CSV table of C-alpha atoms in Angstrom, one decimal:
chain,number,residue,atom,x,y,z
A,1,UNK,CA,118.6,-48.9,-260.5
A,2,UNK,CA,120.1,-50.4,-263.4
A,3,UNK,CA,117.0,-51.5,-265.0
A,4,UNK,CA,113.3,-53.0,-264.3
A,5,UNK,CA,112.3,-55.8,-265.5
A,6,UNK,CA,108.6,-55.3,-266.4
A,7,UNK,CA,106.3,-58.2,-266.3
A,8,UNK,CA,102.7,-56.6,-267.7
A,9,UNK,CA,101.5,-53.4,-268.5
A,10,UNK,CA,100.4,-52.6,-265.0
A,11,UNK,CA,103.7,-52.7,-264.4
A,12,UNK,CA,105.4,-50.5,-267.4
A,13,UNK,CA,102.8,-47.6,-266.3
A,14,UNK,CA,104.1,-47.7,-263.2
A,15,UNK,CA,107.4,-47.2,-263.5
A,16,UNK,CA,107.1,-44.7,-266.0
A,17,UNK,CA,104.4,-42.7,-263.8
A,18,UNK,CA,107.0,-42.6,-260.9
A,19,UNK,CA,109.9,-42.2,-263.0
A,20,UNK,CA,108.1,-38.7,-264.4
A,21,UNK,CA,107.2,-37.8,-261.0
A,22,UNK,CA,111.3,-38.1,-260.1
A,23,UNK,CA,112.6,-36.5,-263.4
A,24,UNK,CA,114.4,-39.6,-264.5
A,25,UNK,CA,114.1,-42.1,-268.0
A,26,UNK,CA,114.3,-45.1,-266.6
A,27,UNK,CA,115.8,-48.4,-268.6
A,28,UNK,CA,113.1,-51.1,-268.7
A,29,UNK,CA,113.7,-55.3,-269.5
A,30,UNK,CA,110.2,-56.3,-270.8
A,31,UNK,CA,109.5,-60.0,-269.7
A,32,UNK,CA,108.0,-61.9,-272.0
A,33,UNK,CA,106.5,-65.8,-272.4
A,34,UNK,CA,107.8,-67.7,-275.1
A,35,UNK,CA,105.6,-70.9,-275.1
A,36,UNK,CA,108.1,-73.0,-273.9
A,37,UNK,CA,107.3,-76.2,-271.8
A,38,UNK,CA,110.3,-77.1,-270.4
A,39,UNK,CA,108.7,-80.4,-269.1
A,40,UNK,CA,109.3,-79.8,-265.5
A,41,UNK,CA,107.5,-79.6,-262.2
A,42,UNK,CA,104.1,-77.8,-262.9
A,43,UNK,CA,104.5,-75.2,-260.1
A,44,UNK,CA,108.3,-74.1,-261.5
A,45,UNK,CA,107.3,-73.9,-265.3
A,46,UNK,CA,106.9,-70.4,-266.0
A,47,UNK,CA,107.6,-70.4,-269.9
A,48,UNK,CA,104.4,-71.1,-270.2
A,49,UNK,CA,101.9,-68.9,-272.5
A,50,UNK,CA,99.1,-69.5,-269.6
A,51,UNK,CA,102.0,-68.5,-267.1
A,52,UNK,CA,101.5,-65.6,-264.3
A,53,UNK,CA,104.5,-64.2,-265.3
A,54,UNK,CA,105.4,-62.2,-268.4
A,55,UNK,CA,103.5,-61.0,-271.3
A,56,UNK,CA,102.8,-63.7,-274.3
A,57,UNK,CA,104.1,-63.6,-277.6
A,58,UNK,CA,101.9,-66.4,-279.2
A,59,UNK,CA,98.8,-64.2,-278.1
A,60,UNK,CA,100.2,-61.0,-279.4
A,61,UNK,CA,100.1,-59.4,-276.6
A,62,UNK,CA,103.8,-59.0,-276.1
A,63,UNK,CA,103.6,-56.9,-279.3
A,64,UNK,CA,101.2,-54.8,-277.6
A,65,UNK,CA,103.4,-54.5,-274.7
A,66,UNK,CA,106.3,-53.3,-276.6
A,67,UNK,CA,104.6,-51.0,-278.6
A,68,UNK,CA,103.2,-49.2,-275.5
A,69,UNK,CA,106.4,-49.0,-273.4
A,70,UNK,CA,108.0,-47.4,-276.8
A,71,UNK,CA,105.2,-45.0,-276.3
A,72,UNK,CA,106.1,-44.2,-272.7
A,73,UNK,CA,108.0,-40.8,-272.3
A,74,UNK,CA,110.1,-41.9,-269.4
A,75,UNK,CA,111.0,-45.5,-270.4
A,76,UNK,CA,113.9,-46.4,-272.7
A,77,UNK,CA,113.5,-50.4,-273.4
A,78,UNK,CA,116.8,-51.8,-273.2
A,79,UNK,CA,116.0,-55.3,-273.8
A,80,UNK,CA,113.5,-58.5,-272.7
A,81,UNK,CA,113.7,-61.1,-270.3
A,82,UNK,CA,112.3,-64.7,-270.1
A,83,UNK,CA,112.0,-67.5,-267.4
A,84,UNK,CA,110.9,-70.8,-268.9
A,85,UNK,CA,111.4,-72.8,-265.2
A,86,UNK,CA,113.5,-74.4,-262.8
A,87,UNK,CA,115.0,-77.9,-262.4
A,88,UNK,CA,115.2,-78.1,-266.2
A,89,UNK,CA,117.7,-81.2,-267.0
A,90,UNK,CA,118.3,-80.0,-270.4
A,91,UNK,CA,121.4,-82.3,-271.4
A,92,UNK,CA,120.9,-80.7,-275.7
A,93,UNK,CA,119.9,-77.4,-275.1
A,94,UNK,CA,116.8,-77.5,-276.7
A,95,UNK,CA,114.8,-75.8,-274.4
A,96,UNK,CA,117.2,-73.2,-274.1
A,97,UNK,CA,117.8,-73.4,-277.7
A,98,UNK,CA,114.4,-72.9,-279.1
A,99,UNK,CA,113.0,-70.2,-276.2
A,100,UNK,CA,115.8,-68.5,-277.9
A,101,UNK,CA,114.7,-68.9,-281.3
A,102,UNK,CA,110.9,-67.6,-280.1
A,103,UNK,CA,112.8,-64.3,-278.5
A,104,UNK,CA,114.9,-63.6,-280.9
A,105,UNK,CA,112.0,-64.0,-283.5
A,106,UNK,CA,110.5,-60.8,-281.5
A,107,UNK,CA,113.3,-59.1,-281.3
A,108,UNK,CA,114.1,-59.1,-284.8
A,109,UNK,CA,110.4,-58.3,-285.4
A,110,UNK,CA,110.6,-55.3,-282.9
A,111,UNK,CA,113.8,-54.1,-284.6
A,112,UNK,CA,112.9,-54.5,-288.2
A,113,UNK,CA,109.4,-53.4,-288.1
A,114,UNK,CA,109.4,-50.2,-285.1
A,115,UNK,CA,113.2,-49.5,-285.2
A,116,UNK,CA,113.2,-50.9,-281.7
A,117,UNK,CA,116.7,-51.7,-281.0
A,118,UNK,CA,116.6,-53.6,-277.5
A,119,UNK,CA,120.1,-55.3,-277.5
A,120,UNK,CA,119.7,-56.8,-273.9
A,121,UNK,CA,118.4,-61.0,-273.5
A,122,UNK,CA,118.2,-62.1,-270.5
A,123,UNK,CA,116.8,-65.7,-270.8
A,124,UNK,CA,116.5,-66.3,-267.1
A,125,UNK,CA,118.0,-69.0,-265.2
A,126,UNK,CA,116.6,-72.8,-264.3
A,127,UNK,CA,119.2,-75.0,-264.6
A,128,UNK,CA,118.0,-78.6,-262.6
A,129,UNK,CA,119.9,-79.4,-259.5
A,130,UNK,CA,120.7,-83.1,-258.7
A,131,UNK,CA,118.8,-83.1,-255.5
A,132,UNK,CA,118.9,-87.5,-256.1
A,133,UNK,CA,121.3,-89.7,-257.3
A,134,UNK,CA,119.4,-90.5,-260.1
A,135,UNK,CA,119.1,-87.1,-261.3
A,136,UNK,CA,121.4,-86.9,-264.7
A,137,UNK,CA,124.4,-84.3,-264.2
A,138,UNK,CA,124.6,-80.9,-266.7
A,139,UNK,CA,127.8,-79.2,-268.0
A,140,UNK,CA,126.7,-75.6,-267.6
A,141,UNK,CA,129.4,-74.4,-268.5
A,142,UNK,CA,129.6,-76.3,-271.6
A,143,UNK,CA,125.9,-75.7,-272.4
A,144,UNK,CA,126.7,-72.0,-272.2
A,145,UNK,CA,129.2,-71.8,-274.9
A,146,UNK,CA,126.5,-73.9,-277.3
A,147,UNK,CA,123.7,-71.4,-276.5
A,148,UNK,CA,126.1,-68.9,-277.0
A,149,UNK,CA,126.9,-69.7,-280.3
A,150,UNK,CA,123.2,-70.5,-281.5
A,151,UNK,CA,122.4,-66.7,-280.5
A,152,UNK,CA,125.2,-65.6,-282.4
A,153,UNK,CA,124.2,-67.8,-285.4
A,154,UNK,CA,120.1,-66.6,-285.1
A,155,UNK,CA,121.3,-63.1,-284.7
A,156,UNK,CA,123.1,-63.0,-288.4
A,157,UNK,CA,120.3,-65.0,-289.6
A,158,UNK,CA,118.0,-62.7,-288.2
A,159,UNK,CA,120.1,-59.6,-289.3
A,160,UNK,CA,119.6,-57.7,-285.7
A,161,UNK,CA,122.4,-56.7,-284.0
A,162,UNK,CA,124.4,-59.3,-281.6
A,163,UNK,CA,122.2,-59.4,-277.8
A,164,UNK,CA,124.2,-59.1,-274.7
A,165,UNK,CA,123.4,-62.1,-273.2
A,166,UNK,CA,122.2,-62.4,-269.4
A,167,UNK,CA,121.9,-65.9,-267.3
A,168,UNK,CA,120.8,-66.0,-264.0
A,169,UNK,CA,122.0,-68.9,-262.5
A,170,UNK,CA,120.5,-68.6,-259.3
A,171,UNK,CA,119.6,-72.5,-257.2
A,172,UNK,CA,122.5,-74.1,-259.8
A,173,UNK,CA,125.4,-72.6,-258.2
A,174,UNK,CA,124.1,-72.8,-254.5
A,175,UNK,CA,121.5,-75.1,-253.6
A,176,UNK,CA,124.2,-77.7,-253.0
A,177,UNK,CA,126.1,-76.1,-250.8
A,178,UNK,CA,124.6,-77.2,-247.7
A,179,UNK,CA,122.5,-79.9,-246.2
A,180,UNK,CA,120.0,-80.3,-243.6
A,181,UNK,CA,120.7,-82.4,-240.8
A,182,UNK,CA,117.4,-83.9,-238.9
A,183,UNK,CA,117.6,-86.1,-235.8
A,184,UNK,CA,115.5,-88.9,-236.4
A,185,UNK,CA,112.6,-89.7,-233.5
A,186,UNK,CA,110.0,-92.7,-233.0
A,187,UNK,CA,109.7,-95.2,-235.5
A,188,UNK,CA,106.2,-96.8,-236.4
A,189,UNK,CA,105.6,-99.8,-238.4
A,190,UNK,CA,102.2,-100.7,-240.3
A,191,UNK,CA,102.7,-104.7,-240.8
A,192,UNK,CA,101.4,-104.7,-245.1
A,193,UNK,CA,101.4,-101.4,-245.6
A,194,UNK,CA,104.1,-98.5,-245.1
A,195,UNK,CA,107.2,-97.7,-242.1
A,196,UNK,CA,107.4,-93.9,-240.8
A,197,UNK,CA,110.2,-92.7,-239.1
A,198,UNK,CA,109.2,-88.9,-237.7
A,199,UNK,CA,112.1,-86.1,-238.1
A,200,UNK,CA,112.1,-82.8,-236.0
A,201,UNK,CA,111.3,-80.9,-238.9
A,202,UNK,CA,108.9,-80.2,-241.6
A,203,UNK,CA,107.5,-77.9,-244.4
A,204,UNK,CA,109.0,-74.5,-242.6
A,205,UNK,CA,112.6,-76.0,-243.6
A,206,UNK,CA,111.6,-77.3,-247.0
A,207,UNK,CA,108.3,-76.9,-248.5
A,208,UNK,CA,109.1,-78.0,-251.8
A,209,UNK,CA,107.9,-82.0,-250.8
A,210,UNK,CA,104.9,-80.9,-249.9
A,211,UNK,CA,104.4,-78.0,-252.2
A,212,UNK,CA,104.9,-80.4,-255.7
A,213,UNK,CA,106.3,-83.5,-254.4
A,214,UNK,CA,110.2,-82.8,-255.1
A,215,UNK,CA,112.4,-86.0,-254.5
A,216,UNK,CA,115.0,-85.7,-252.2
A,217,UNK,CA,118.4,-88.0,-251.8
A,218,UNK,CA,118.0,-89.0,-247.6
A,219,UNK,CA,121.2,-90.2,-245.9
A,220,UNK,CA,121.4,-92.3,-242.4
A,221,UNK,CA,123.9,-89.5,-241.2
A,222,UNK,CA,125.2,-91.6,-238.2
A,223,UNK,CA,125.2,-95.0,-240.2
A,224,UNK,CA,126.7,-94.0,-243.6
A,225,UNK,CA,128.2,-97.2,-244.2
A,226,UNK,CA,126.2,-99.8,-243.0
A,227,UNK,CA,123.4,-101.8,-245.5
A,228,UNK,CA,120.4,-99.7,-246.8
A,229,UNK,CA,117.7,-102.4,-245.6
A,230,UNK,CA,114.6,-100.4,-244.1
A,231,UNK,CA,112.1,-98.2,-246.1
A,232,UNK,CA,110.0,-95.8,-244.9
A,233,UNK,CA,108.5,-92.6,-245.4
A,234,UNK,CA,109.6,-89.4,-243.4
């Protein structure tokens, strides 16, 4: 295994308990929580310093974290990891930009004050997919190379050495490369109020509706160009 990423302590005991019982020093990602609201769905934004996942740096904690992996014989820390959501439509970076700043804060912290010197940053993945029209259209690529060079410039500021950078692009390069194709079934109509046109399928094909109310772009397969003149819910 390359590495682990470790979310809590529970976690960093773990793997060094096993990896003593094995004979190995195993490298170990420490996930972390910036304090980042990226302003997305609730139930994606993991940034979060109330967040299930990671270890909080506002609280101190994260600190305390470090400290004790450092103290594990058969962990070598080889860098941290954050998450601050998915579907984040971040156009300027500035999510990206200042969960950055937080982490490399720590890290600098970490390297100047224990002579920790954790070079990985993996800043997790999240990047919004345009599942409707109206949903605004990213450059990744572009937004890369200006992350890119914000780390660089925080890391001189910082004086720490440069962080290899990990992304994880994960839904941003494949949740458009299908569709699901529904046959349509009875129609009923509520004269004042709403239309429903039932579909053979349902939350076991895509939760996420029901889940946190995710909008969804919904073509008449079979009558693409004719006139867009009935609503109804599915």
């Amino acid at each position: 295994v390359g590495c682990f990423v470790a979310d809590g302590m529970f976690e960093l005991l773990a793997v060094n308990e096993i990896a003593k019982e094995k004979g190995k020093v195993q490298k170990v990602m420490l996930r972390l929580t910036p304090g980042i609201d990226p302003h997305t769905y609730d139930a994606v934004a993991t940034g979060k310093v109330d967040s299930k996942f990671g270890t909080a740096i506002e609280t101190g904690q994260a600190e305390e974290f470090a400290k004790a992996a450092m103290g594990c014989s058969n962990i070598t820390v080889c860098g941290y990891h954050c998450h601050v959501g998915s579907q984040v439509f971040d156009e300027d970076e500035s999510v990206y930009r200042e969960a950055s700043k937080i982490m490399l804060d720590f890290m600098a912290k970490m390297y100047h004050t224990y002579g920790l010197d954790a070079r990985m940053f993996n800043i997790g993945g999240g990047y919004g997919v345009r599942y409707t029209e109206s949903d605004p259209y990213v450059d990744i690529p572009a937004n890369i190379c200006k992350l890119s060079a914000c780390i660089k410039e925080l890391a001189e500021e910082l004086k720490i050495p440069m962080p290899y950078i990990l992304m994880e692009p994960g839904r941003s390069i494949v949740a458009d490369a299908g569709m699901t194709l529904y046959t349509a079934g009875t129609v009923k109509k509520i004269p004042g109020y709403k239309n429903y046109v039932s579909i053979d399928g349902g939350m076991t094909d895509n939760p996420r509706y029901a889940l946190y109310g995710s909008a969804y772009t919904v073509l008449l397969a079979s009558r693409m160009r004719e006139e867009k003149n009935f609503v109804c819910d599915l």
